[in-house]
C-alpha positions as YAML, in Angstrom:
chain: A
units: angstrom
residues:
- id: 1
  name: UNK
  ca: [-20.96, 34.56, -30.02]
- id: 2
  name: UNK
  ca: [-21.86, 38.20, -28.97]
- id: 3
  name: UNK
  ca: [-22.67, 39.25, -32.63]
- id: 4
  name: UNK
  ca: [-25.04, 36.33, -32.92]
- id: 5
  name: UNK
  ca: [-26.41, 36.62, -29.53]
- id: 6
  name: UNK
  ca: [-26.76, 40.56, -30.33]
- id: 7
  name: UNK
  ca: [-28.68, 39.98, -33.40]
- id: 8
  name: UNK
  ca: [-30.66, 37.47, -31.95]
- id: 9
  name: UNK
  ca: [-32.21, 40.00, -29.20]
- id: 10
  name: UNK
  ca: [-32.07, 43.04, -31.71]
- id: 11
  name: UNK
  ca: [-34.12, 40.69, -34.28]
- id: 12
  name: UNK
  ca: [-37.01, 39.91, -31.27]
- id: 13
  name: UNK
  ca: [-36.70, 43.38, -30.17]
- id: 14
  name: UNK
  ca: [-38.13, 44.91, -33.99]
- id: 15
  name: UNK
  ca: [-40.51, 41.95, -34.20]
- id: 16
  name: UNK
  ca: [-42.26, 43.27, -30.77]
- id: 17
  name: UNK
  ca: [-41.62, 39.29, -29.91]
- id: 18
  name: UNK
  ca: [-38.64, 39.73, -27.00]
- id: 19
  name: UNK
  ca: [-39.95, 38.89, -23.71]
- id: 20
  name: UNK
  ca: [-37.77, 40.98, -21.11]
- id: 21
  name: UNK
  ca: [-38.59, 39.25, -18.32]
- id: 22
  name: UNK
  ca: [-37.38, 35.96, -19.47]
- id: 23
  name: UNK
  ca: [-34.39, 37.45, -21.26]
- id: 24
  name: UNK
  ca: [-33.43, 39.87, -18.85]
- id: 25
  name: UNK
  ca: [-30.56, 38.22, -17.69]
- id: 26
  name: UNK
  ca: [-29.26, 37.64, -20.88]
- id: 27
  name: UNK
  ca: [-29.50, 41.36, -22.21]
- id: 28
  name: UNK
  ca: [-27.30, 42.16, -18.64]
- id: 29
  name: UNK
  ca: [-25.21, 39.43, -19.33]
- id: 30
  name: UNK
  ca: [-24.96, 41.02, -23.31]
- id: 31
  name: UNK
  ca: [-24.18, 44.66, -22.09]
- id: 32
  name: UNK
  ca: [-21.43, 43.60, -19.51]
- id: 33
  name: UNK
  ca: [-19.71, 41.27, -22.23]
- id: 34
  name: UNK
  ca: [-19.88, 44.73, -24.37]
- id: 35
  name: UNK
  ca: [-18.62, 47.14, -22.12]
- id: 36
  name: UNK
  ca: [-16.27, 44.53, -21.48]
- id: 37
  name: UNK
  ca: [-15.11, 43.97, -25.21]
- id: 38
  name: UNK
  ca: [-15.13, 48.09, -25.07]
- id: 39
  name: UNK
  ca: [-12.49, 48.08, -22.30]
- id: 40
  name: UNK
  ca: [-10.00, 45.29, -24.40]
- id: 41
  name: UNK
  ca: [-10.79, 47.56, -27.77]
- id: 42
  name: UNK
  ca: [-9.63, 50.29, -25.64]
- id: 43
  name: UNK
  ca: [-6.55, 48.60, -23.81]
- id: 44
  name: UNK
  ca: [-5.69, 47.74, -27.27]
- id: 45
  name: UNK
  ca: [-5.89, 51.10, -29.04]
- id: 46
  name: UNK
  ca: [-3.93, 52.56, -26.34]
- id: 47
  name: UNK
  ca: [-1.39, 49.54, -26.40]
- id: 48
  name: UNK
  ca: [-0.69, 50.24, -30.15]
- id: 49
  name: UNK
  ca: [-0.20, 54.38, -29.72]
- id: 50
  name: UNK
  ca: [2.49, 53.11, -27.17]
- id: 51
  name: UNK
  ca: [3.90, 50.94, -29.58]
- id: 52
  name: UNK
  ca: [3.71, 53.46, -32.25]
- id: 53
  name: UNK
  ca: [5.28, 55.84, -30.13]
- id: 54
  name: UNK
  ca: [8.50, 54.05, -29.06]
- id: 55
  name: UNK
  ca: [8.20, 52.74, -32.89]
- id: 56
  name: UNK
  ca: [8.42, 56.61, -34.36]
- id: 57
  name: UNK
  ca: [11.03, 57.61, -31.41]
- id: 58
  name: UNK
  ca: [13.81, 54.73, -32.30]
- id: 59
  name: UNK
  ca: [13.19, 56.02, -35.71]
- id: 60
  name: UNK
  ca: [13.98, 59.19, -35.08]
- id: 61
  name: UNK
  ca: [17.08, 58.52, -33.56]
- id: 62
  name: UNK
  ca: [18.20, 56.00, -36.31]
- id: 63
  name: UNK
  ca: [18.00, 58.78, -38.68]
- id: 64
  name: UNK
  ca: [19.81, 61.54, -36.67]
- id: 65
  name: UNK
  ca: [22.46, 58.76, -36.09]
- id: 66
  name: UNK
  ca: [22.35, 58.18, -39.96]
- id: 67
  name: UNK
  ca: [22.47, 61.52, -40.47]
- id: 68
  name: UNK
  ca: [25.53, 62.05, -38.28]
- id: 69
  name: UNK
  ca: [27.68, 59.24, -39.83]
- id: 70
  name: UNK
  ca: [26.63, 60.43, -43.80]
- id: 71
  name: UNK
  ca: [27.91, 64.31, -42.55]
- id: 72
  name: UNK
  ca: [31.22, 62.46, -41.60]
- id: 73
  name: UNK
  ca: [31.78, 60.65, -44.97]
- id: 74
  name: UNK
  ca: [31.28, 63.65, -47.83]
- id: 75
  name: UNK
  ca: [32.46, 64.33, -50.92]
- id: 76
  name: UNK
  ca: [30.69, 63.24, -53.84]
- id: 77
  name: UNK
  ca: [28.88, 65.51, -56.27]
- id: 78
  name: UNK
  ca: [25.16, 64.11, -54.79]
- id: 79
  name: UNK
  ca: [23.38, 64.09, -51.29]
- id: 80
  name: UNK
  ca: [21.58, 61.51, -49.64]
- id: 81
  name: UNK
  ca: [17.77, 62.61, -48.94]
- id: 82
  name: UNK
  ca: [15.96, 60.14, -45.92]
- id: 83
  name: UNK
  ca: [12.22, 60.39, -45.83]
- id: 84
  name: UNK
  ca: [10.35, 58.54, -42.84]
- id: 85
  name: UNK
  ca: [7.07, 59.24, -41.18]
- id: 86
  name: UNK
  ca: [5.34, 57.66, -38.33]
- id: 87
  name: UNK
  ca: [2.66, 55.99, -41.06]
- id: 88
  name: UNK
  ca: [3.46, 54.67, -44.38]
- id: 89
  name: UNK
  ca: [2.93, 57.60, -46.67]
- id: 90
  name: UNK
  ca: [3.46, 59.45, -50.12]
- id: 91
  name: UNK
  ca: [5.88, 62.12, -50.25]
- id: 92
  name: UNK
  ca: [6.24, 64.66, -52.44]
- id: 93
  name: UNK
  ca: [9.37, 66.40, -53.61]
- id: 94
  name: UNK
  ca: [10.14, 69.27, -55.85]
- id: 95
  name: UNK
  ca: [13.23, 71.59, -56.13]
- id: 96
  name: UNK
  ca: [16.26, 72.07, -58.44]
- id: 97
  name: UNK
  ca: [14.12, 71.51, -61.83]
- id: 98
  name: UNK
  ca: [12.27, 68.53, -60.41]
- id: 99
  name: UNK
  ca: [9.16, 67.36, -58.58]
- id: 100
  name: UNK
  ca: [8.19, 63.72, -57.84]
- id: 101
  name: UNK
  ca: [5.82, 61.88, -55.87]
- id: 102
  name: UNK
  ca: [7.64, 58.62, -54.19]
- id: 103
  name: UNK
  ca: [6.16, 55.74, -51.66]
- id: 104
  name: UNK
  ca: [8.23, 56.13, -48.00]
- id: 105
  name: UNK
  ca: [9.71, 55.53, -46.22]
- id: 106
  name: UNK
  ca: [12.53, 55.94, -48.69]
- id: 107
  name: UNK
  ca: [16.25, 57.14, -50.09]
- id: 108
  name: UNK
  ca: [16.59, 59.56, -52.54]
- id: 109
  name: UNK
  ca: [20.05, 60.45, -54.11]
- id: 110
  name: UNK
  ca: [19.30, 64.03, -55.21]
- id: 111
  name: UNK
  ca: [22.00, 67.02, -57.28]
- id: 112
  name: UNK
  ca: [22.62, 69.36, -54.00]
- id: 113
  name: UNK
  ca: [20.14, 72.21, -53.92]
- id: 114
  name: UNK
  ca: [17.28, 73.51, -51.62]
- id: 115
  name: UNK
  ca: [14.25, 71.60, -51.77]
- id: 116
  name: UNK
  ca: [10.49, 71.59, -50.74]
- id: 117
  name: UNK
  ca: [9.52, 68.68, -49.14]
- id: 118
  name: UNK
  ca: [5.62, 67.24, -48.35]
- id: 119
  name: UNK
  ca: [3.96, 64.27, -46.73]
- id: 120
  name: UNK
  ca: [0.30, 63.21, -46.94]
- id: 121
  name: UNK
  ca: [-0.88, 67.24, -47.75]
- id: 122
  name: UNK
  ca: [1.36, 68.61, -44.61]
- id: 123
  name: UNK
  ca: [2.64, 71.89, -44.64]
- id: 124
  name: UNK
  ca: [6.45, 71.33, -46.91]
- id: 125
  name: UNK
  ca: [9.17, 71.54, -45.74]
- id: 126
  name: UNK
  ca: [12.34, 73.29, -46.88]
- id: 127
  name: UNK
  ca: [15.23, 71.11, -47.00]
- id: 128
  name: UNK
  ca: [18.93, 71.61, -47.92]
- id: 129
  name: UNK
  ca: [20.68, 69.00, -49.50]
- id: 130
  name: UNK
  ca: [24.71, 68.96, -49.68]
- id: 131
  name: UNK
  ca: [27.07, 66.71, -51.78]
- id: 132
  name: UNK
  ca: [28.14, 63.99, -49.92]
- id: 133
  name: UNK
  ca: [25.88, 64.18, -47.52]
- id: 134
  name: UNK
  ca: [22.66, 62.31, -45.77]
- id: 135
  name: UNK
  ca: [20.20, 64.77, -44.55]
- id: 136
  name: UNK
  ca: [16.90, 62.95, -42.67]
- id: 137
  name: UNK
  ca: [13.63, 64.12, -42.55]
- id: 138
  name: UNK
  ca: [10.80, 62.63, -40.47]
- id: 139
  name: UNK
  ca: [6.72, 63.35, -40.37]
- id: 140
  name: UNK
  ca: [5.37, 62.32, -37.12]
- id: 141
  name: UNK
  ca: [1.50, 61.24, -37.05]
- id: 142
  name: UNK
  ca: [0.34, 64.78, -35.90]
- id: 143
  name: UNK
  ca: [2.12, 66.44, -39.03]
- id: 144
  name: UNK
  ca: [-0.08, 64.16, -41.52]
- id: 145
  name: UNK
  ca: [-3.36, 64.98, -42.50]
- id: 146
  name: UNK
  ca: [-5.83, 62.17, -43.50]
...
């Protein structure tokens, strides 16, 4: 395997006991196969910020659709709060007497009243809820600070 073969050469290397010349081939051999596992690590990386980005996008629009169809229904004395991000995170929400700290992506039924809303140490946000109504809010990757 590469890690083997890696810590075989690295192992003869800091003994002084690698001969180059008859494991020169191998050591090219060793750095293409690297640069070449470099490239797929890459390919990958960049495959999964695609995916993450369609991912957070059909999100987004679930939620203003969601959204739209709670503003339609109304009239009950609580709202509907909707807290998504991009990344499994902790949110934290205080307003109207309260302040909690909940897993998301989640619901929260919450007495209408303005509200401060935070994900992962991100700037909060101010949020409005009504009776009777959903309001979403989404944190996108940039917005959370690790």
């Amino acid at each position: 395997s590469l890690t083997r073969e890696t810590a075989f050469l690295f192992d003869q290397t800091e003994k002084g006991t690698l001969d180059v010349k008859q494991h020169e081939q191998d050591i090219q051999d060793l750095f293409a196969r690297l640069e070449e596992a470099e490239r797929a690590v890459d390919k990958n990386r960049t495959d999964l910020d695609d995916m993450e980005s369609r991912l957070s996008q059909s999100q987004r629009e679930l939620l203003t659709r969601l959204e739209t169809m709670g503003n339609q229904v109304g009239g009950t004395a609580t709202g509907f709060l909707i807290l998504n991000s991009s990344r499994p995170t902790t949110f934290e929400v205080w307003g109207v007497g309260a302040r909690q700290s909940v897993p998301g992506p989640t619901v929260l039924e919450l007495a209408p009243g303005t509200y401060q809303v935070s994900a992962m140490r991100s700037r909060p946000r101010s949020i409005v809820v009504e009776g009777g109504k959903i309001k979403a809010v989404w944190f996108s990757a940039p917005d959370l600070m690790y």
